[in-house]
Amino acid sequence: MRSEKCRVIFFLSALPLMAARGVFAQQTYAQQTSTQQTTEKRPVIETPAMRLAAARNVFITRTHGSRVPEEVISSTIEGWGRYTLVATPDKADLIIEISSTGDSGVQVSSSTKVEPESGREEKTSSTRKDISPTEIKMIVMDARNKRGLWTGTESVKFAMKEKAKENNLVEAAERLASKFHDRVEPQPK
């Protein structure tokens, strides 16, 4: 009987220890799962601004129009010092596509038609000045997934003389490069 009494006393004295051990085990498990959840790498959603800031290498290409905007924007970005220009898109973090539209030029057309009454050919010619606005467009894409990160468009002022046209094209390209610069490195207000 005495051994049975000893077992009961031992069991009763061990009961609080076993209960405490169970609670401790639950707390430890909860802490471990909480720690695992916070240390697991969650995918970081990269915003366009984050990608533009993280990029280092840039590939610049002209897709349409004059070479002047491409040359101006390339030299501006190279002089900026933030990005390094690379020769191929596979070495780039960003791809910049530059295009220009419109060509405020003179178009001359001529046509010949036969007069029904006289049967004579009549030649007509017309000169038309195309004054459609020229625009420069710059698209900045992530080189990895071709996702658009920034797009800007700048209108070119109209000019009659060739030298003035080129100057206006250069000014518009500089304004566009400046807009991109301000997007990547906003000026403090």
PDB file of C-alpha atoms in Angstrom:
ATOM      1  CA  MET A   1       0.000   0.000   0.000  1.00  0.00           C
ATOM      2  CA  ARG A   2       2.845   2.221   0.794  1.00  0.00           C
ATOM      3  CA  SER A   3       4.323   1.936  -2.701  1.00  0.00           C
ATOM      4  CA  GLU A   4       0.932   2.712  -4.154  1.00  0.00           C
ATOM      5  CA  LYS A   5       0.711   5.788  -1.946  1.00  0.00           C
ATOM      6  CA  CYS A   6       4.177   6.809  -3.056  1.00  0.00           C
ATOM      7  CA  ARG A   7       3.159   6.479  -6.664  1.00  0.00           C
ATOM      8  CA  VAL A   8       0.096   8.634  -6.121  1.00  0.00           C
ATOM      9  CA  ILE A   9       2.126  11.296  -4.312  1.00  0.00           C
ATOM     10  CA  PHE A  10       4.778  11.179  -7.024  1.00  0.00           C
ATOM     11  CA  PHE A  11       2.109  11.436  -9.723  1.00  0.00           C
ATOM     12  CA  LEU A  12       0.400  14.335  -7.956  1.00  0.00           C
ATOM     13  CA  SER A  13       3.691  16.149  -7.451  1.00  0.00           C
ATOM     14  CA  ALA A  14       4.723  15.548 -11.068  1.00  0.00           C
ATOM     15  CA  LEU A  15       1.374  16.712 -12.458  1.00  0.00           C
ATOM     16  CA  PRO A  16       2.154  20.464 -12.197  1.00  0.00           C
ATOM     17  CA  LEU A  17       5.560  19.863 -13.797  1.00  0.00           C
ATOM     18  CA  MET A  18       4.000  17.981 -16.719  1.00  0.00           C
ATOM     19  CA  ALA A  19       1.380  20.708 -17.202  1.00  0.00           C
ATOM     20  CA  ALA A  20       4.081  23.387 -17.119  1.00  0.00           C
ATOM     21  CA  ARG A  21       6.128  21.412 -19.630  1.00  0.00           C
ATOM     22  CA  GLY A  22       3.123  21.203 -22.005  1.00  0.00           C
ATOM     23  CA  VAL A  23       2.524  24.951 -21.765  1.00  0.00           C
ATOM     24  CA  PHE A  24       6.223  25.623 -22.331  1.00  0.00           C
ATOM     25  CA  ALA A  25       6.218  23.342 -25.393  1.00  0.00           C
ATOM     26  CA  GLN A  26       3.192  25.189 -26.837  1.00  0.00           C
ATOM     27  CA  GLN A  27       4.846  28.568 -26.265  1.00  0.00           C
ATOM     28  CA  THR A  28       8.096  27.393 -27.858  1.00  0.00           C
ATOM     29  CA  TYR A  29       6.233  26.045 -30.904  1.00  0.00           C
ATOM     30  CA  ALA A  30       4.296  29.302 -31.287  1.00  0.00           C
ATOM     31  CA  GLN A  31       7.520  31.324 -31.092  1.00  0.00           C
ATOM     32  CA  GLN A  32       9.250  29.100 -33.647  1.00  0.00           C
ATOM     33  CA  THR A  33       6.430  29.369 -36.190  1.00  0.00           C
ATOM     34  CA  SER A  34       6.209  33.115 -35.631  1.00  0.00           C
ATOM     35  CA  THR A  35       9.963  33.475 -36.170  1.00  0.00           C
ATOM     36  CA  GLN A  36       9.831  31.303 -39.290  1.00  0.00           C
ATOM     37  CA  GLN A  37       7.049  33.411 -40.762  1.00  0.00           C
ATOM     38  CA  THR A  38       8.958  36.646 -40.243  1.00  0.00           C
ATOM     39  CA  THR A  39      12.273  35.280 -41.527  1.00  0.00           C
ATOM     40  CA  GLU A  40      10.828  33.627 -44.650  1.00  0.00           C
ATOM     41  CA  LYS A  41      11.596  35.643 -47.740  1.00  0.00           C
ATOM     42  CA  ARG A  42       8.451  37.200 -49.046  1.00  0.00           C
ATOM     43  CA  PRO A  43       8.560  38.446 -52.610  1.00  0.00           C
ATOM     44  CA  VAL A  44       9.246  42.153 -52.666  1.00  0.00           C
ATOM     45  CA  ILE A  45       6.996  44.058 -55.008  1.00  0.00           C
ATOM     46  CA  GLU A  46       9.330  46.272 -56.989  1.00  0.00           C
ATOM     47  CA  THR A  47       7.785  49.558 -58.051  1.00  0.00           C
ATOM     48  CA  PRO A  48       8.904  51.335 -61.225  1.00  0.00           C
ATOM     49  CA  ALA A  49      10.630  53.980 -59.092  1.00  0.00           C
ATOM     50  CA  MET A  50      12.560  51.282 -57.212  1.00  0.00           C
ATOM     51  CA  ARG A  51      13.642  49.627 -60.471  1.00  0.00           C
ATOM     52  CA  LEU A  52      14.743  52.935 -62.009  1.00  0.00           C
ATOM     53  CA  ALA A  53      16.766  53.721 -58.894  1.00  0.00           C
ATOM     54  CA  ALA A  54      18.368  50.251 -58.721  1.00  0.00           C
ATOM     55  CA  ALA A  55      19.373  50.092 -62.397  1.00  0.00           C
ATOM     56  CA  ARG A  56      22.975  50.801 -63.399  1.00  0.00           C
ATOM     57  CA  ASN A  57      23.332  49.871 -67.093  1.00  0.00           C
ATOM     58  CA  VAL A  58      21.250  51.365 -69.905  1.00  0.00           C
ATOM     59  CA  PHE A  59      20.854  50.456 -73.562  1.00  0.00           C
ATOM     60  CA  ILE A  60      19.498  53.278 -75.761  1.00  0.00           C
ATOM     61  CA  THR A  61      17.960  52.650 -79.163  1.00  0.00           C
ATOM     62  CA  ARG A  62      16.175  54.705 -81.804  1.00  0.00           C
ATOM     63  CA  THR A  63      13.011  53.058 -83.070  1.00  0.00           C
ATOM     64  CA  HIS A  64      11.810  55.709 -85.538  1.00  0.00           C
ATOM     65  CA  GLY A  65      12.613  59.165 -86.826  1.00  0.00           C
ATOM     66  CA  SER A  66      15.564  61.474 -86.523  1.00  0.00           C
ATOM     67  CA  ARG A  67      18.860  60.478 -84.902  1.00  0.00           C
ATOM     68  CA  VAL A  68      19.178  63.875 -83.195  1.00  0.00           C
ATOM     69  CA  PRO A  69      16.949  63.051 -80.164  1.00  0.00           C
ATOM     70  CA  GLU A  70      18.766  59.747 -79.606  1.00  0.00           C
ATOM     71  CA  GLU A  71      22.164  61.454 -79.670  1.00  0.00           C
ATOM     72  CA  VAL A  72      21.050  64.270 -77.346  1.00  0.00           C
ATOM     73  CA  ILE A  73      19.382  61.945 -74.827  1.00  0.00           C
ATOM     74  CA  SER A  74      22.325  59.498 -74.920  1.00  0.00           C
ATOM     75  CA  SER A  75      24.864  62.224 -74.225  1.00  0.00           C
ATOM     76  CA  THR A  76      22.671  63.715 -71.476  1.00  0.00           C
ATOM     77  CA  ILE A  77      22.272  60.367 -69.716  1.00  0.00           C
ATOM     78  CA  GLU A  78      25.965  59.594 -70.109  1.00  0.00           C
ATOM     79  CA  GLY A  79      26.891  63.006 -68.677  1.00  0.00           C
ATOM     80  CA  TRP A  80      24.495  62.491 -65.778  1.00  0.00           C
ATOM     81  CA  GLY A  81      26.759  59.771 -64.390  1.00  0.00           C
ATOM     82  CA  ARG A  82      24.009  57.707 -62.796  1.00  0.00           C
ATOM     83  CA  TYR A  83      23.847  55.131 -65.572  1.00  0.00           C
ATOM     84  CA  THR A  84      26.441  53.427 -67.738  1.00  0.00           C
ATOM     85  CA  LEU A  85      25.596  53.097 -71.423  1.00  0.00           C
ATOM     86  CA  VAL A  86      26.015  49.567 -72.784  1.00  0.00           C
ATOM     87  CA  ALA A  87      26.190  48.365 -76.390  1.00  0.00           C
ATOM     88  CA  THR A  88      23.724  45.465 -76.185  1.00  0.00           C
ATOM     89  CA  PRO A  89      20.339  45.028 -74.483  1.00  0.00           C
ATOM     90  CA  ASP A  90      21.380  41.754 -72.806  1.00  0.00           C
ATOM     91  CA  LYS A  91      23.925  43.668 -70.673  1.00  0.00           C
ATOM     92  CA  ALA A  92      21.396  46.355 -69.690  1.00  0.00           C
ATOM     93  CA  ASP A  93      19.149  46.838 -66.681  1.00  0.00           C
ATOM     94  CA  LEU A  94      17.026  49.346 -68.601  1.00  0.00           C
ATOM     95  CA  ILE A  95      16.202  49.737 -72.275  1.00  0.00           C
ATOM     96  CA  ILE A  96      15.367  53.227 -73.524  1.00  0.00           C
ATOM     97  CA  GLU A  97      13.550  53.496 -76.841  1.00  0.00           C
ATOM     98  CA  ILE A  98      13.509  56.900 -78.527  1.00  0.00           C
ATOM     99  CA  SER A  99      11.324  57.806 -81.480  1.00  0.00           C
ATOM    100  CA  SER A 100      10.305  60.992 -83.227  1.00  0.00           C
ATOM    101  CA  THR A 101       7.312  61.557 -85.460  1.00  0.00           C
ATOM    102  CA  GLY A 102       6.382  64.100 -88.067  1.00  0.00           C
ATOM    103  CA  ASP A 103       8.776  65.798 -90.401  1.00  0.00           C
ATOM    104  CA  SER A 104       7.727  69.348 -90.979  1.00  0.00           C
ATOM    105  CA  GLY A 105       8.881  69.227 -94.574  1.00  0.00           C
ATOM    106  CA  VAL A 106       7.716  70.441 -97.959  1.00  0.00           C
ATOM    107  CA  GLN A 107       5.864  67.967-100.121  1.00  0.00           C
ATOM    108  CA  VAL A 108       5.527  68.508-103.856  1.00  0.00           C
ATOM    109  CA  SER A 109       3.096  66.502-105.919  1.00  0.00           C
ATOM    110  CA  SER A 110       2.147  66.617-109.557  1.00  0.00           C
ATOM    111  CA  SER A 111      -0.520  64.914-111.559  1.00  0.00           C
ATOM    112  CA  THR A 112      -1.670  64.728-115.129  1.00  0.00           C
ATOM    113  CA  LYS A 113      -5.258  64.543-116.209  1.00  0.00           C
ATOM    114  CA  VAL A 114      -6.984  64.622-119.568  1.00  0.00           C
ATOM    115  CA  GLU A 115      -9.562  67.351-120.192  1.00  0.00           C
ATOM    116  CA  PRO A 116     -12.757  65.670-121.426  1.00  0.00           C
ATOM    117  CA  GLU A 117     -13.797  68.565-123.739  1.00  0.00           C
ATOM    118  CA  SER A 118     -10.483  69.192-125.456  1.00  0.00           C
ATOM    119  CA  GLY A 119      -8.745  65.845-125.002  1.00  0.00           C
ATOM    120  CA  ARG A 120      -5.545  67.616-123.959  1.00  0.00           C
ATOM    121  CA  GLU A 121      -3.410  66.585-121.038  1.00  0.00           C
ATOM    122  CA  GLU A 122      -3.254  69.056-118.216  1.00  0.00           C
ATOM    123  CA  LYS A 123      -0.484  68.896-115.733  1.00  0.00           C
ATOM    124  CA  THR A 124      -1.121  70.164-112.259  1.00  0.00           C
ATOM    125  CA  SER A 125       1.301  70.455-109.453  1.00  0.00           C
ATOM    126  CA  SER A 126       0.846  71.445-105.897  1.00  0.00           C
ATOM    127  CA  THR A 127       3.151  72.262-103.084  1.00  0.00           C
ATOM    128  CA  ARG A 128       2.086  71.494 -99.587  1.00  0.00           C
ATOM    129  CA  LYS A 129       3.890  72.383 -96.402  1.00  0.00           C
ATOM    130  CA  ASP A 130       3.445  69.603 -93.891  1.00  0.00           C
ATOM    131  CA  ILE A 131       3.079  71.377 -90.573  1.00  0.00           C
ATOM    132  CA  SER A 132       2.206  68.331 -88.519  1.00  0.00           C
ATOM    133  CA  PRO A 133       3.790  68.641 -85.104  1.00  0.00           C
ATOM    134  CA  THR A 134       6.936  66.682 -84.455  1.00  0.00           C
ATOM    135  CA  GLU A 135       7.030  64.784 -81.196  1.00  0.00           C
ATOM    136  CA  ILE A 136       9.783  62.936 -79.399  1.00  0.00           C
ATOM    137  CA  LYS A 137       8.794  59.929 -77.337  1.00  0.00           C
ATOM    138  CA  MET A 138      10.972  58.135 -74.815  1.00  0.00           C
ATOM    139  CA  ILE A 139       9.993  54.770 -73.338  1.00  0.00           C
ATOM    140  CA  VAL A 140      12.036  53.295 -70.475  1.00  0.00           C
ATOM    141  CA  MET A 141      11.591  49.551 -69.956  1.00  0.00           C
ATOM    142  CA  ASP A 142      12.930  46.961 -67.570  1.00  0.00           C
ATOM    143  CA  ALA A 143      15.374  44.873 -69.618  1.00  0.00           C
ATOM    144  CA  ARG A 144      14.452  41.669 -67.755  1.00  0.00           C
ATOM    145  CA  ASN A 145      10.721  41.593 -68.470  1.00  0.00           C
ATOM    146  CA  LYS A 146      10.162  44.480 -70.919  1.00  0.00           C
ATOM    147  CA  ARG A 147       7.765  46.110 -68.451  1.00  0.00           C
ATOM    148  CA  GLY A 148       7.300  49.825 -69.049  1.00  0.00           C
ATOM    149  CA  LEU A 149       8.712  51.904 -66.201  1.00  0.00           C
ATOM    150  CA  TRP A 150       8.417  55.441 -67.577  1.00  0.00           C
ATOM    151  CA  THR A 151       7.144  57.138 -70.721  1.00  0.00           C
ATOM    152  CA  GLY A 152       7.548  60.748 -71.742  1.00  0.00           C
ATOM    153  CA  THR A 153       6.612  62.783 -74.797  1.00  0.00           C
ATOM    154  CA  GLU A 154       7.802  66.227 -75.781  1.00  0.00           C
ATOM    155  CA  SER A 155       6.518  68.374 -78.643  1.00  0.00           C
ATOM    156  CA  VAL A 156       8.985  70.116 -80.925  1.00  0.00           C
ATOM    157  CA  LYS A 157       8.357  73.758 -81.780  1.00  0.00           C
ATOM    158  CA  PHE A 158       7.611  74.460 -85.421  1.00  0.00           C
ATOM    159  CA  ALA A 159      10.309  76.141 -87.524  1.00  0.00           C
ATOM    160  CA  MET A 160      10.696  76.940 -91.226  1.00  0.00           C
ATOM    161  CA  LYS A 161      14.474  76.932 -91.487  1.00  0.00           C
ATOM    162  CA  GLU A 162      16.416  73.699 -91.236  1.00  0.00           C
ATOM    163  CA  LYS A 163      18.841  74.989 -88.588  1.00  0.00           C
ATOM    164  CA  ALA A 164      15.972  76.237 -86.408  1.00  0.00           C
ATOM    165  CA  LYS A 165      14.221  72.853 -86.783  1.00  0.00           C
ATOM    166  CA  GLU A 166      17.333  71.060 -85.577  1.00  0.00           C
ATOM    167  CA  ASN A 167      17.762  73.470 -82.647  1.00  0.00           C
ATOM    168  CA  ASN A 168      14.125  72.942 -81.649  1.00  0.00           C
ATOM    169  CA  LEU A 169      14.592  69.169 -81.886  1.00  0.00           C
ATOM    170  CA  VAL A 170      17.644  69.375 -79.604  1.00  0.00           C
ATOM    171  CA  GLU A 171      15.761  71.547 -77.076  1.00  0.00           C
ATOM    172  CA  ALA A 172      12.797  69.143 -76.995  1.00  0.00           C
ATOM    173  CA  ALA A 173      15.127  66.155 -76.480  1.00  0.00           C
ATOM    174  CA  GLU A 174      16.878  67.996 -73.633  1.00  0.00           C
ATOM    175  CA  ARG A 175      13.515  68.749 -71.983  1.00  0.00           C
ATOM    176  CA  LEU A 176      12.558  65.079 -72.276  1.00  0.00           C
ATOM    177  CA  ALA A 177      15.860  63.928 -70.742  1.00  0.00           C
ATOM    178  CA  SER A 178      15.333  66.453 -67.944  1.00  0.00           C
ATOM    179  CA  LYS A 179      11.848  65.050 -67.235  1.00  0.00           C
ATOM    180  CA  PHE A 180      13.348  61.565 -66.949  1.00  0.00           C
ATOM    181  CA  HIS A 181      16.106  62.863 -64.658  1.00  0.00           C
ATOM    182  CA  ASP A 182      13.489  64.489 -62.404  1.00  0.00           C
ATOM    183  CA  ARG A 183      11.525  61.222 -62.310  1.00  0.00           C
ATOM    184  CA  VAL A 184      14.545  59.226 -61.146  1.00  0.00           C
ATOM    185  CA  GLU A 185      15.978  61.911 -58.848  1.00  0.00           C
ATOM    186  CA  PRO A 186      13.177  64.280 -57.849  1.00  0.00           C
ATOM    187  CA  GLN A 187      14.281  67.778 -56.949  1.00  0.00           C
ATOM    188  CA  PRO A 188      13.548  68.769 -53.321  1.00  0.00           C
ATOM    189  CA  LYS A 189      10.785  71.326 -53.053  1.00  0.00           C
TER     190      LYS A 189
END
